[in-house]
Each structure stands twice: as structure tokens, then as C-alpha cells.
DNA sequence: CCCAATTTGTTCGTATGTATC
DNA sequence: AGATACATACGAACAAATTGG
């Protein structure tokens, strides 16, 4: 080790640096999803490092959802567009440590969803409206056993996911779906899906039905108002049980 | 379609499965940040796999920000709380491919920030208010060269980051800081920080100053109204230039 | 159906770097 | 300074998956 030659932080491991370099490379060249990166052996030659080092770098990129690899001829490492499911899972990791409350989640939902609905009023096709109605039907009574209860809760969240998917704003849609996912984790992780007040549940369903009507009619103001009330209802339904969500990582359902 | 032999999807690579198993393990045991995972050699023994495989698994967890490793005696792999900077970078990867517009970003900011400000009115200490005022001062005129311009824009975003950090709601705070980060990327990636209308900039500063006054006075309504106008001003300042943000990955400034 | 080529996936042995005592 | 304990990196070999002949 020579004297103090202004070492510029070689503190990152080699795989991390290689991963960063490849990422920058992809960005500079403007490579698109589906395009193939150089093969392992080419990367070994290019970076002058051992196979294991290069492989670890690729794993880092893979964990971020930025590349995917396949074996065999025609295989290799490919640029991959980060899937929403993976982005949600990665972000969920962050909030695993954050100690969120139901109030935190519902505050955001109450801010965003009414606005989303207002923006969609009069802009949905019949097919889209039908999908929303199907989600409502799937979450409708009668309730039978606890499993059925859970399924209907999931369907109710699906309604909001559908709505979010129709958002013109990808950011808004993502945040709403993420919140719904977090909420779903909370409800299944604890027994919050059971013992719901039937009257409140009915009320929620009525809100959703009226919302679809307002969307079809193109009445933005009414859509906003209805969803605002729906959020309040749902929040009330959850409140005064556990105040803290269970600490869990979100499952990453993604293969790519 | 081959016969249905209920293959249990061994399609994931071993490192991925090991990483998933360790993650689950950490969760089940409720391990906290700072606690040490078993050493490499112990993991090798426990999973019955080679060193390289285990190392790749650890890299996967490291890339997600869930663990960090140190060399030397007393070193090892440690549970790590995902840092906000890393979460922002990972989420930024997702939106790299999403083709966001400035309007998308500002729509969300306009929805969230006024509400945040309203919630903070009357609840900030003098020290916190002073930090906000410092950020305003740093972004104030006079403008000299382009570099100075960029620095003042950064300070302006810092004002919003400070505000978000004071939010009682971690979710709200995160989203706002993420949006500010994305906006910062956009403004530096293209020339949007230069050629700003001085009158509009002045107007933005006046809004921020008035906001701090409202916060100090505990006037939630005024805070909301002021920030709403500030958002509109900022949006106007950006609009009618490039409609699409540059496609860039967010830099991950994090070491841990 | 098998065989061969190609590319990632996995293993093992060894050596090096780094931080603590 | 030296010993120790740990991650880090290298290299060569072998295994598995996929494609095409």
C-alpha cells in the first residue's frame, strides 16, 4: 500500500462496481428490454475478472429486476424491464422496517383515489366498466366461511387495483396499487378480514356500485365524493383493531 | 402441454432460492437490523451448497438493501434496514422504463404536498422552521452562472425534502421525497434548470416564505392554499419545455 | 430420439485482503 | 508485529438447460 495517494473510495466490492458499470453502459447505449448483454465469457474478458465476480454482478442486476438470464444456445443475459410486481416487492422491503399504521395507508389512499376516480369519469369503455362491476360482484355477500371472507376482501382490493390500472398517470396507478398490496398484506397477516361489520360492508359495496354509475355518467364530482366516502367507510371498518400492521416482507411473485 | 406431474417449479436458480429462504428465515425469527447472520461457511454447511452459490445469494439480498457485509474478525453478514436512498433508487429503476411526463409528477405533488403542509401547521419546532428558512435562503437570487442556477434548483427541491421529512406519515414523506428526486433527475438531465423565468422564480420563493409563516402561525388552511399555488407555479415553470423526462437510472448514492 | 454445440449454473481448492486482538 | 477470523477473489473443472441438426 503506497502512501496517501487520494484513494477514491474503492470501498465497494468488485461485483458492485461491475454491476454499476454495466448499468451505466446499458444506459449510455440506450439498450432496450430484450436486448442481449455480452456473454459471461465476454464480460470476463472485458472486465478482466474471474467468472464468480462477474456472476455476482449479474445477480445484483437481476435482483433489481433489470436483467434476466437464460441458459442454452441463444441464451444469455438480457435487459429486462422492471416488472411492477418486483418494484412493489422491493419497495415493500423498505417499509418492512418502517412501522406503518393503517392510518398512514388510508391517509394516502383517501388523498389519491378520489382524485383518480374523478380523472377517469366519462373516459372508460364499457369493457372497463364491466371489469369493475365484475370485481364488485366477486366481493358481494353472502359471506359463508372465513376463507370466503378473505376471498371477498381480496376481490375488493382487486376493484381498486383495476381502477388504478386505468389511470392515465403511471405514478398514481403504481402508488395506489402499492397501497392496496400493503393493505392486503396487513389484512391477511392478521385476522382483520374476519369479523367485519356486515352493515359497513354493505355500505362499501353500495359506494362502489354508485361509483361505477358516476364513472359511466361522466360525473367527476360525484365520483370523487363517492370514493371519498368509500375510503372513510373502509378505514372505519379497519380502525380500532390492531393499530400496527404485521411486520412482513412482501412476497415477490415474479419470475422475471 | 406435457402431463401434469405437479412439478414444483424448480425454475429459480439456487442462489435465488437460498436468498428467498434466508429472507424468510430472518422474518420468521424476527431478526433486527444489526444482527449477524450465520457466516458463509455456516450457510454453506446449512444449505449444503458451494461457496459461490451462497455468495450469490447474499449479493441478491445485498442488492435489495436487506443485508450488508463486513470483512475481518467480528465481520460477517448483517441484517440491514433498507435505506431510503436505496429504496428510491430501486423504485427509480422501475420508472426508468415507464415514460413519465412532468405532468404525471406534478399531478401527484399537487395532490400530496398541500395536504402534508396542512398536517404540519402549528406542529413544527423553531429549529425545524429555521431549517426550512435556510433552504429558502439557499435557493434565493441573485442568479449568476448556470452552475449556480442548478445549485439553487437543488436547494429548492431540498426545501420540499425537508418538509417531507417532517411528515408524521412515513408513506407520505417517502412518496414526496421520491417525486422530488425524480424531478431533480429530470431537471439536471435536461437543461430545464436554466432559462427559468425570474418573475416566476420570485413568485415561488414568496410562496415558500409565506408557507413557513403559515406553518409557524398554525394556519393549516392557509398552508394548504399557499402550497397549492406554489405547485401550480412550479409546474408552469417547467411546462412547455420537453414533455418527457430523460431516460436515466437514478444514482444510488448509498454505501450500505 | 439422440447428439452436439452453446451458454448459464455449480462446485471445489486455493490464495488474498481486511479488520480485530 | 503476529495470529486469527472472516469476507473476497481467482481458476479450472464439471453439470444442467436449451437449441438445432
XYZ file of C-alpha atoms (C1' of nucleotides) in Angstrom:
554
model
C 0.000 0.000 0.000
C 1.655 3.231 -1.180
C 1.306 6.480 0.770
C -1.811 8.590 0.725
C -2.485 8.843 -2.983
C -6.017 10.189 -2.583
C -7.682 6.819 -2.821
C -11.127 7.489 -4.230
C -13.247 5.119 -2.187
C -12.540 1.654 -3.529
C -14.797 0.579 -0.696
C -17.397 -1.087 -2.871
C -16.831 -4.701 -3.759
C -15.890 -5.564 -7.302
C -19.207 -7.136 -8.198
C -20.960 -3.960 -7.094
C -18.684 -1.844 -9.209
C -19.089 -4.129 -12.191
C -22.874 -4.064 -11.793
C -22.813 -0.278 -11.649
C -20.605 -0.156 -14.721
C -22.870 -2.452 -16.701
C -25.907 -0.432 -15.665
C -24.251 2.752 -16.838
C -23.237 1.029 -20.025
C -26.765 -0.104 -20.764
C -27.988 3.410 -20.095
C -25.368 5.102 -22.235
C -26.015 2.809 -25.161
C -29.749 3.107 -24.691
C -30.282 -0.645 -24.808
C -33.876 -1.748 -24.716
C -35.624 -4.613 -22.936
C -34.973 -7.871 -24.745
C -31.533 -6.943 -25.995
C -28.710 -9.258 -25.060
C -25.763 -8.241 -22.935
C -22.315 -9.660 -23.705
C -21.936 -13.247 -22.574
C -20.310 -14.180 -19.304
C -17.045 -15.024 -21.004
C -17.032 -11.753 -22.912
C -17.643 -9.845 -19.694
C -14.851 -11.781 -18.016
C -12.516 -10.700 -20.765
C -13.775 -7.126 -20.846
C -13.512 -6.537 -17.112
C -10.518 -8.787 -16.544
C -12.148 -10.521 -13.619
C -12.980 -14.019 -12.556
C -16.147 -15.758 -13.512
C -17.547 -15.718 -9.999
C -17.113 -11.967 -9.728
C -18.943 -11.345 -12.976
C -21.709 -13.713 -11.991
C -22.227 -11.893 -8.710
C -22.503 -8.623 -10.579
C -25.172 -10.084 -12.823
C -27.037 -11.395 -9.807
C -27.084 -7.892 -8.376
C -28.697 -6.558 -11.524
C -31.075 -9.492 -11.590
C -32.183 -8.814 -8.031
C -33.079 -5.279 -9.059
C -35.154 -6.688 -11.890
C -33.008 -5.044 -14.540
C -31.789 -8.170 -16.328
C -32.864 -11.754 -16.747
C -30.767 -14.675 -17.892
C -31.426 -17.874 -19.798
C -29.251 -20.906 -20.434
C -28.539 -22.670 -23.660
C -27.791 -21.503 -27.189
C -29.415 -18.189 -27.869
C -29.403 -17.723 -24.137
C -27.527 -15.148 -22.158
C -28.266 -12.111 -20.072
C -30.979 -9.795 -21.334
C -32.051 -6.293 -20.469
C -35.349 -6.582 -18.675
C -37.956 -4.005 -17.892
C -38.527 -3.967 -14.148
C -41.917 -5.506 -13.501
C -44.411 -3.751 -11.309
C -44.673 -6.772 -9.042
C -40.949 -6.653 -8.429
C -40.964 -2.901 -7.842
C -43.743 -3.372 -5.312
C -41.862 -6.154 -3.554
C -38.644 -4.134 -3.393
C -40.446 -1.106 -2.047
C -42.269 -3.324 0.420
C -38.882 -4.353 1.816
C -38.257 -0.738 2.706
C -41.500 -0.358 4.601
C -40.972 -3.651 6.391
C -38.860 -1.667 8.820
C -40.937 1.483 8.773
C -43.668 0.624 11.238
C -46.624 1.877 9.240
C -50.052 2.275 10.697
C -53.349 1.690 8.973
C -53.986 5.394 9.347
C -50.847 6.136 7.344
C -52.015 3.963 4.486
C -55.550 5.223 4.487
C -54.475 8.827 4.634
C -52.727 8.382 1.322
C -55.500 6.355 -0.218
C -58.036 8.975 0.793
C -55.926 11.625 -0.877
C -55.301 9.774 -4.114
C -58.177 7.511 -5.030
C -60.947 10.115 -5.154
C -58.772 12.176 -7.463
C -58.069 9.169 -9.626
C -61.771 8.410 -9.931
C -62.561 11.981 -10.839
C -59.979 11.860 -13.590
C -61.486 8.694 -15.046
C -65.102 9.838 -15.128
C -66.520 9.557 -18.614
C -63.292 8.165 -20.058
C -63.807 4.453 -19.537
C -65.025 1.973 -22.118
C -67.925 -0.357 -21.425
C -65.444 -3.223 -21.204
C -63.531 -1.439 -18.482
C -66.691 -0.586 -16.580
C -67.745 -4.218 -16.848
C -64.463 -5.323 -15.280
C -65.114 -3.048 -12.349
C -68.611 -4.438 -11.960
C -67.264 -7.970 -12.039
C -64.910 -7.129 -9.183
C -67.807 -5.744 -7.209
C -69.865 -8.865 -7.827
C -66.999 -11.063 -6.663
C -66.805 -9.224 -3.367
C -70.566 -9.162 -2.735
C -72.301 -11.149 0.033
C -73.337 -13.630 1.188
C -70.449 -14.424 3.477
C -70.050 -18.079 4.366
C -66.812 -19.217 5.928
C -63.622 -17.346 6.884
C -61.919 -18.401 3.652
C -64.753 -16.898 1.684
C -64.442 -13.750 3.738
C -60.790 -13.471 2.815
C -61.542 -14.076 -0.856
C -64.096 -11.301 -0.911
C -61.679 -8.930 0.731
C -59.154 -9.760 -1.940
C -61.758 -9.060 -4.605
C -62.474 -5.728 -3.023
C -58.834 -4.799 -3.241
C -58.855 -6.033 -6.836
C -61.501 -3.442 -7.578
C -59.130 -0.711 -6.556
C -56.276 -2.315 -8.459
C -58.415 -2.397 -11.608
C -59.293 1.240 -11.130
C -55.665 2.170 -10.637
C -54.654 0.281 -13.760
C -56.947 2.526 -15.748
C -55.236 5.652 -14.505
C -53.654 7.757 -17.172
C -50.880 8.544 -14.719
C -48.487 5.618 -14.201
C -47.186 7.119 -10.972
C -50.637 7.472 -9.499
C -51.558 3.976 -10.569
C -48.448 2.489 -9.069
C -48.819 4.178 -5.715
C -52.448 3.138 -5.417
C -51.707 -0.467 -6.301
C -48.822 -0.483 -3.870
C -51.061 0.782 -1.092
C -53.656 -1.848 -1.904
C -50.951 -4.508 -1.776
C -49.699 -3.328 1.595
C -53.229 -3.295 2.877
C -53.789 -6.800 1.601
C -50.690 -7.974 3.427
C -51.968 -6.425 6.604
C -55.410 -7.937 6.368
C -54.232 -11.462 5.691
C -51.302 -11.317 8.093
C -53.721 -10.627 10.904
C -57.348 -11.551 11.270
C -58.617 -8.208 10.056
C -60.591 -9.683 7.209
C -62.890 -11.517 9.547
C -65.389 -10.052 11.940
C -66.230 -7.180 9.634
C -69.428 -5.355 10.321
C -71.918 -6.551 7.651
C -73.668 -3.218 7.564
C -70.423 -1.376 6.851
C -69.514 -3.940 4.211
C -72.847 -3.397 2.504
C -72.219 0.297 2.629
C -68.873 -0.164 0.925
C -70.423 -2.191 -1.849
C -73.087 0.424 -2.405
C -70.364 3.040 -2.738
C -68.521 1.011 -5.358
C -71.705 0.476 -7.338
C -72.553 4.126 -7.243
C -69.003 4.967 -8.239
C -69.288 2.912 -11.406
C -72.540 4.665 -12.184
C -70.895 8.028 -11.749
C -67.958 6.984 -13.932
C -70.322 5.835 -16.664
C -72.268 9.058 -16.439
C -69.089 11.098 -16.623
C -69.860 12.830 -13.356
C -66.401 13.584 -11.968
C -67.578 15.430 -8.903
C -69.875 12.651 -7.827
C -67.197 10.030 -8.424
C -64.812 11.978 -6.228
C -67.359 12.370 -3.458
C -68.435 8.750 -3.530
C -64.929 7.386 -3.362
C -64.061 9.795 -0.605
C -66.880 8.372 1.447
C -65.930 4.840 0.489
C -62.436 5.403 1.797
C -63.804 6.701 5.054
C -66.032 3.657 5.357
C -63.221 1.224 4.664
C -60.968 2.996 7.097
C -63.610 2.851 9.803
C -64.003 -0.841 9.113
C -60.320 -1.454 9.807
C -59.762 1.006 12.595
C -59.806 0.153 16.263
C -58.335 -3.262 15.717
C -54.622 -3.678 15.700
C -53.066 -0.295 15.151
C -49.878 -1.677 13.640
C -49.529 -3.875 10.559
C -47.675 -7.136 10.927
C -44.019 -6.952 10.041
C -43.683 -8.989 6.903
C -41.797 -8.865 3.671
C -43.979 -8.781 0.595
C -43.827 -11.955 -1.430
C -42.198 -11.483 -4.780
C -44.479 -13.384 -7.088
C -42.367 -12.637 -10.075
C -40.262 -14.980 -12.034
C -38.597 -12.470 -14.379
C -48.674 -29.444 -22.843
C -46.883 -32.261 -21.015
C -48.594 -34.440 -18.449
C -49.450 -32.835 -15.190
C -46.721 -34.169 -12.933
C -47.089 -31.334 -10.476
C -43.549 -30.152 -10.936
C -42.880 -27.824 -8.047
C -41.214 -25.177 -10.170
C -37.503 -25.663 -9.600
C -37.167 -22.958 -12.192
C -35.470 -20.462 -9.968
C -31.733 -20.672 -9.659
C -30.299 -21.917 -6.420
C -28.961 -18.542 -5.268
C -32.422 -17.083 -5.721
C -33.971 -19.836 -3.682
C -31.337 -19.521 -0.983
C -31.853 -15.761 -0.835
C -35.596 -16.275 -0.507
C -35.062 -18.852 2.229
C -32.748 -16.586 4.198
C -35.209 -13.735 3.867
C -37.996 -15.922 5.185
C -35.741 -17.123 7.945
C -34.895 -13.602 9.052
C -38.582 -12.743 9.027
C -39.658 -15.812 10.962
C -37.036 -15.262 13.635
C -37.785 -11.584 13.751
C -34.139 -10.623 13.472
C -33.431 -6.933 13.766
C -31.048 -4.630 11.893
C -27.510 -5.096 13.165
C -27.876 -8.756 13.999
C -25.429 -11.114 12.363
C -26.429 -13.873 10.014
C -24.554 -17.164 10.109
C -21.135 -16.935 8.482
C -20.535 -18.002 4.929
C -19.150 -21.338 5.979
C -22.088 -21.985 8.283
C -24.508 -21.172 5.488
C -22.564 -23.471 3.187
C -22.997 -26.269 5.700
C -26.628 -25.467 6.415
C -27.745 -25.312 2.786
C -25.320 -27.922 1.515
C -24.179 -25.745 -1.342
C -20.939 -24.371 -2.631
C -19.402 -21.114 -1.582
C -20.104 -19.389 -4.862
C -23.795 -20.206 -4.685
C -24.115 -18.856 -1.162
C -22.199 -15.745 -2.089
C -24.521 -15.038 -4.983
C -27.496 -15.407 -2.663
C -26.005 -12.876 -0.278
C -25.370 -10.496 -3.167
C -29.024 -10.708 -4.068
C -30.050 -9.712 -0.565
C -27.416 -7.010 -0.529
C -28.715 -5.528 -3.763
C -32.138 -5.263 -2.186
C -30.578 -3.434 0.727
C -31.591 -6.076 3.232
C -28.127 -7.117 4.385
C -24.645 -5.656 4.495
C -21.369 -7.481 4.932
C -18.067 -6.618 6.522
C -14.753 -8.444 6.386
C -12.398 -9.249 9.197
C -12.917 -10.719 12.652
C -16.292 -9.818 14.039
C -17.300 -9.298 10.449
C -19.934 -11.207 8.562
C -23.308 -10.581 7.027
C -25.680 -8.360 8.975
C -29.364 -7.631 8.729
C -29.696 -4.128 7.414
C -32.623 -1.778 7.364
C -33.259 -0.751 3.769
C -32.187 2.858 3.448
C -34.486 5.381 1.885
C -31.894 6.306 -0.692
C -31.706 2.703 -1.818
C -35.483 2.346 -1.909
C -35.675 5.461 -4.037
C -33.018 4.170 -6.408
C -34.699 0.779 -6.767
C -38.059 2.374 -7.429
C -36.416 4.759 -9.857
C -35.268 1.744 -11.869
C -38.888 0.805 -12.352
C -39.869 4.200 -13.686
C -36.840 4.294 -15.961
C -38.941 2.298 -18.379
C -42.249 3.942 -17.603
C -42.088 7.054 -19.740
C -43.274 9.567 -17.161
C -44.255 13.093 -18.024
C -43.729 16.179 -15.936
C -47.495 16.419 -15.685
C -47.629 12.973 -14.085
C -45.156 14.002 -11.410
C -46.751 17.348 -10.732
C -50.214 15.871 -10.535
C -49.108 13.761 -7.597
C -47.146 16.533 -5.968
C -50.121 18.840 -6.221
C -52.276 16.250 -4.538
C -49.905 15.411 -1.713
C -47.807 18.380 -0.697
C -50.608 20.781 0.212
C -52.077 18.107 2.428
C -48.717 17.465 4.014
C -48.271 21.163 4.760
C -51.732 21.393 6.271
C -50.946 18.495 8.565
C -47.748 20.154 9.772
C -49.182 23.572 10.562
C -48.509 24.510 14.152
C -46.614 21.318 14.889
C -43.092 22.318 13.937
C -40.369 23.446 16.307
C -38.442 26.645 15.731
C -35.437 24.567 14.763
C -37.436 22.844 12.048
C -38.846 26.124 10.786
C -35.335 27.512 10.726
C -34.171 24.638 8.532
C -36.920 25.413 6.063
C -35.931 29.058 6.027
C -32.323 28.104 5.423
C -33.366 26.084 2.395
C -35.291 29.059 1.078
C -32.321 31.331 1.571
C -30.074 28.912 -0.299
C -32.354 28.973 -3.308
C -32.847 32.735 -3.363
C -31.447 35.025 -6.065
C -29.283 36.512 -7.357
C -28.577 34.059 -10.154
C -25.089 34.202 -11.590
C -23.923 31.348 -13.771
C -25.619 28.128 -14.928
C -23.932 26.130 -12.179
C -25.371 28.487 -9.618
C -28.756 28.104 -11.228
C -28.574 24.350 -10.833
C -27.477 24.665 -7.217
C -30.434 26.862 -6.395
C -32.803 24.439 -8.052
C -31.341 21.688 -5.911
C -31.878 23.817 -2.823
C -35.458 24.372 -3.824
C -36.016 20.639 -4.013
C -34.260 20.318 -0.672
C -36.918 22.561 0.805
C -39.557 20.036 -0.172
C -37.438 17.166 1.060
C -37.082 18.856 4.446
C -40.800 19.378 4.601
C -41.476 15.753 3.712
C -39.043 14.559 6.358
C -41.162 16.306 8.957
C -44.260 14.437 7.906
C -45.808 12.270 10.556
C -46.702 9.792 7.841
C -43.672 7.847 6.571
C -45.500 6.815 3.424
C -46.405 10.368 2.548
C -42.908 11.550 3.279
C -41.346 8.870 1.127
C -43.541 9.500 -1.878
C -42.920 13.213 -1.754
C -39.179 12.794 -1.475
C -39.235 10.283 -4.301
C -41.105 12.707 -6.520
C -38.651 15.460 -5.685
C -35.790 13.125 -6.561
C -37.333 12.206 -9.889
C -37.908 15.847 -10.644
C -34.318 16.630 -9.767
C -33.142 13.961 -12.176
C -35.264 15.459 -14.891
C -34.092 18.985 -14.369
C -30.404 18.156 -14.366
C -30.627 15.578 -17.133
C -32.009 18.227 -19.428
C -31.472 21.940 -19.437
C -34.653 22.683 -17.554
C -32.908 24.381 -14.681
C -31.660 27.143 -16.892
C -33.720 29.791 -18.615
C -36.274 29.939 -15.850
C -38.488 32.948 -15.783
C -37.132 35.189 -12.958
C -40.580 36.508 -12.157
C -41.970 33.003 -11.691
C -38.978 32.044 -9.599
C -39.546 35.049 -7.350
C -43.143 34.045 -7.055
C -42.135 30.551 -5.960
C -39.858 31.943 -3.295
C -42.582 34.211 -1.992
C -44.851 31.183 -1.719
C -42.301 29.261 0.295
C -41.753 32.172 2.638
C -45.454 32.614 3.161
C -45.789 28.893 3.744
C -43.310 28.974 6.584
C -45.228 31.878 8.088
C -48.458 29.918 7.870
C -46.819 26.866 9.423
C -45.481 28.958 12.275
C -48.889 30.539 12.809
C -50.553 27.131 12.786
C -52.833 28.147 9.940
C -53.476 24.830 8.157
C -55.865 26.215 5.582
C -53.507 28.936 4.507
C -50.592 26.498 4.339
C -52.616 24.236 2.084
C -53.677 27.066 -0.185
C -50.191 28.531 -0.441
C -48.559 25.245 -1.318
C -51.256 24.503 -3.844
C -50.427 27.718 -5.604
C -46.713 27.059 -5.286
C -47.154 23.715 -7.029
C -49.068 25.369 -9.825
C -46.327 27.941 -10.199
C -43.571 25.364 -10.287
C -45.471 23.266 -12.761
C -45.993 26.249 -15.031
C -42.287 26.959 -14.791
C -41.442 23.518 -16.137
C -44.232 23.056 -18.607
C -43.949 23.734 -22.284
C -40.382 22.586 -22.440
C -39.618 18.963 -23.073
C -42.704 16.952 -22.249
C -40.790 13.756 -21.467
C -38.136 13.260 -18.833
C -34.805 11.882 -19.905
C -34.464 8.145 -19.538
C -31.958 7.675 -16.762
C -31.415 5.364 -13.873
C -31.268 7.129 -10.547
C -27.837 7.106 -8.998
C -27.657 5.029 -5.899
C -25.660 7.216 -3.550
C -25.764 4.666 -0.816
C -22.913 2.715 0.561
C -24.835 0.467 2.962
C -34.660 -39.754 -30.497
C -30.221 -38.755 -29.933
C -26.259 -35.943 -30.421
C -23.507 -31.896 -30.443
C -22.850 -27.127 -29.625
C -23.566 -23.133 -26.750
C -24.443 -20.671 -22.774
C -25.514 -20.201 -17.970
C -25.228 -22.748 -13.438
C -22.470 -25.019 -9.710
C -18.551 -26.959 -7.306
C -14.021 -27.165 -5.174
C -9.354 -25.839 -3.879
C -6.507 -22.116 -3.125
C -4.955 -17.600 -2.370
C -5.571 -12.709 -0.951
C -7.413 -8.779 1.581
C -9.014 -6.777 5.808
C -10.093 -5.826 10.404
C -9.602 -7.270 15.383
C -6.967 -8.699 19.254
C 4.097 -7.313 14.951
C 1.875 -11.512 14.600
C -2.154 -14.572 14.909
C -6.863 -15.124 13.998
C -11.334 -14.924 11.726
C -13.817 -13.509 8.394
C -15.200 -11.998 3.595
C -13.302 -11.541 -1.129
C -11.422 -13.128 -5.412
C -9.378 -16.402 -8.719
C -9.239 -20.560 -11.891
C -10.211 -24.863 -13.547
C -13.397 -28.340 -13.951
C -17.995 -30.232 -14.294
C -23.225 -30.027 -14.545
C -27.560 -28.590 -16.447
C -30.502 -26.452 -19.778
C -31.719 -25.242 -24.356
C -31.433 -25.184 -29.341
C -30.771 -27.208 -33.845
C -29.252 -30.950 -36.814
